[in-house]
XYZ file of C-alpha atoms in Angstrom:
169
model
C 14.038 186.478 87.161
C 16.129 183.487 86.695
C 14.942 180.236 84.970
C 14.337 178.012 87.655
C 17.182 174.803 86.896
C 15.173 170.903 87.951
C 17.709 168.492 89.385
C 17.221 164.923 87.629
C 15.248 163.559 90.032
C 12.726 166.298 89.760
C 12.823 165.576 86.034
C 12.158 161.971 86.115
C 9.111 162.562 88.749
C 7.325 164.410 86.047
C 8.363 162.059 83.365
C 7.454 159.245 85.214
C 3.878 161.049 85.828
C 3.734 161.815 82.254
C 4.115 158.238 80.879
C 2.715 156.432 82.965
C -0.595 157.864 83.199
C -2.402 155.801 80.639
C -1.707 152.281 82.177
C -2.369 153.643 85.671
C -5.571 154.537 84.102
C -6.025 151.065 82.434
C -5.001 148.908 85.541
C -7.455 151.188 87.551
C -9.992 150.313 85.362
C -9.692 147.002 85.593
C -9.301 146.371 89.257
C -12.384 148.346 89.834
C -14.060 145.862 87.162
C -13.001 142.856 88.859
C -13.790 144.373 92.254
C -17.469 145.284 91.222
C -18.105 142.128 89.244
C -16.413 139.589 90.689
C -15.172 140.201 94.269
C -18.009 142.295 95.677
C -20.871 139.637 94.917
C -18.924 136.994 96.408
C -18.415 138.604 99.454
C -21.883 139.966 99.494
C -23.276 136.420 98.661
C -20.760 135.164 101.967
C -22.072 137.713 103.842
C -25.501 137.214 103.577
C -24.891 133.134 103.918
C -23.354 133.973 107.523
C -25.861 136.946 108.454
C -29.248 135.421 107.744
C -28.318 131.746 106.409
C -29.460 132.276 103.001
C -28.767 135.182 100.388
C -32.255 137.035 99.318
C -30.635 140.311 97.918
C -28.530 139.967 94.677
C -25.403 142.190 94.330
C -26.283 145.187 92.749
C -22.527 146.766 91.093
C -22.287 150.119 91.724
C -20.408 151.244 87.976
C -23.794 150.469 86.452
C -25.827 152.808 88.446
C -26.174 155.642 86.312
C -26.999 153.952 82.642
C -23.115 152.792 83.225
C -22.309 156.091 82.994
C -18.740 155.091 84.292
C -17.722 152.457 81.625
C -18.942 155.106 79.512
C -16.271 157.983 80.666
C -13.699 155.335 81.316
C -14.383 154.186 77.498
C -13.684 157.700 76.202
C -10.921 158.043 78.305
C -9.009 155.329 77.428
C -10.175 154.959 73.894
C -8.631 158.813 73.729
C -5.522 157.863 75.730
C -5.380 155.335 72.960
C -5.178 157.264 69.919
C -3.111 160.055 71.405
C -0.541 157.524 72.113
C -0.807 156.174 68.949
C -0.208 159.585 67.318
C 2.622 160.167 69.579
C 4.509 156.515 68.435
C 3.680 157.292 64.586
C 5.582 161.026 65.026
C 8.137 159.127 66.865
C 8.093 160.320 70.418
C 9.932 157.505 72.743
C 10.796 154.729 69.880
C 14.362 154.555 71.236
C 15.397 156.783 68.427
C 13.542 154.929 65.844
C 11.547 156.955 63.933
C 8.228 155.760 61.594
C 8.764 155.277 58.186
C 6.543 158.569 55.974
C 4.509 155.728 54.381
C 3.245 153.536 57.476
C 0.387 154.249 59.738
C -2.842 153.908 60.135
C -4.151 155.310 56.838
C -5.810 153.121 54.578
C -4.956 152.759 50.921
C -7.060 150.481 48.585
C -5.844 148.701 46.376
C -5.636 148.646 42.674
C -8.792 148.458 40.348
C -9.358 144.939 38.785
C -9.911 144.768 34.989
C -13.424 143.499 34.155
C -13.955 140.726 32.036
C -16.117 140.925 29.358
C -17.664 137.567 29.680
C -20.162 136.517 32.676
C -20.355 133.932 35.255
C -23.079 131.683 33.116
C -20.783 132.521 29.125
C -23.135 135.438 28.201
C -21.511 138.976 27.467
C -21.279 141.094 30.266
C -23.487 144.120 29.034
C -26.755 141.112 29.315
C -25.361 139.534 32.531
C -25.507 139.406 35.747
C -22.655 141.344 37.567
C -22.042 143.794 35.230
C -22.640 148.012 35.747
C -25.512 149.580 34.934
C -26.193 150.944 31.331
C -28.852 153.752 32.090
C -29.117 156.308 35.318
C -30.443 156.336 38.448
C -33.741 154.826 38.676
C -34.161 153.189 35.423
C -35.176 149.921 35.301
C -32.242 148.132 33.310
C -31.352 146.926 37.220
C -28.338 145.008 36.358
C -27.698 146.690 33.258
C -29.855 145.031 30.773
C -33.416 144.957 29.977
C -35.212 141.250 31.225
C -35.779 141.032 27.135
C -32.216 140.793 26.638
C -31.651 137.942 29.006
C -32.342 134.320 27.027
C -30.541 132.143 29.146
C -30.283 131.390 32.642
C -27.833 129.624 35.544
C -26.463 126.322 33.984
C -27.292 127.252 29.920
C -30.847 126.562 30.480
C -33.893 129.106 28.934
C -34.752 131.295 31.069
C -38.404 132.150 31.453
C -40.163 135.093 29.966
C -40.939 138.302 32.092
C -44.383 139.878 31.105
C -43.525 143.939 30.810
C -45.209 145.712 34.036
C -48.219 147.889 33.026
C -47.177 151.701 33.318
C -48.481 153.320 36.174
């Protein structure tokens, strides 16, 4: 059979179906927020004032019955709608011709390692100080690196106090 040929017009419908899918779903989302939230209760509060003179029966919106199960679904869809659009940008679909650079995106890359001086904060070396790796394994009890023996002086210069060894256990 022959390859059925699309006239332009038939080509734009699905293109504009295509694209334009995720802010439908967006501005959809959002009416129906401002419709449950904030147009609904006012007209329920008017029409109670007019019915019975008084309003004794709060608004209750309907996207929440369910545990919110629909800002849930709507979450997930647009979160998804998101990303794939993202992905789509970054590979260069519809940039105008413009494609992304091999380097740029969303992946992270940390920066370089800072050297370590081998002085602390309060003038002591490092290896007795506060801030400084640990010198035994997992578990031990050197804590910041250094036994509380090795420590003589505290914040400002001053002595620091003695710590009485724990009994063993």
């Amino acid at each position: 059979m022959a390859e059925e040929v699309k006239s332009e017009s038939e080509k734009k419908k699905e293109d504009w179906m295509n694209s334009k899918w995720r802010p439908m779903m967006g501005w959809s989302y959002m009416l129906t927020c401002i419709a449950d939230f904030v147009i609904f209760p006012v007209l329920w509060s008017v029409l109670q004032a007019i019915s019975k003179g008084q309003v004794n029966v709060q608004w209750q919106p309907i996207t929440l019955q369910g545990a919110g199960l629909y800002h849930i679904a709507m979450g997930a869809v647009l979160g998804i709608a998101a990303y794939g659009r993202t992905q789509e940008k970054l590979g260069g679909a519809n940039n105008g011709g413009i494609t992304a650079p091999g380097n740029g995106g969303t992946t992270y890359t940390p920066p370089a390692a800072i050297p370590q001086s081998t002085t602390s904060f309060v003038g002591t070396p490092a290896a007795s100080g506060f801030g400084s790796a640990p010198t035994a394994g997992f578990g031990s009890s050197a804590g910041t690196g250094a036994s509380a023996a090795d420590i003589t002086t505290g914040f400002g210069g001053k002595p620091a106090p003695v710590i009485p060894p724990f009994p063993e256990r």
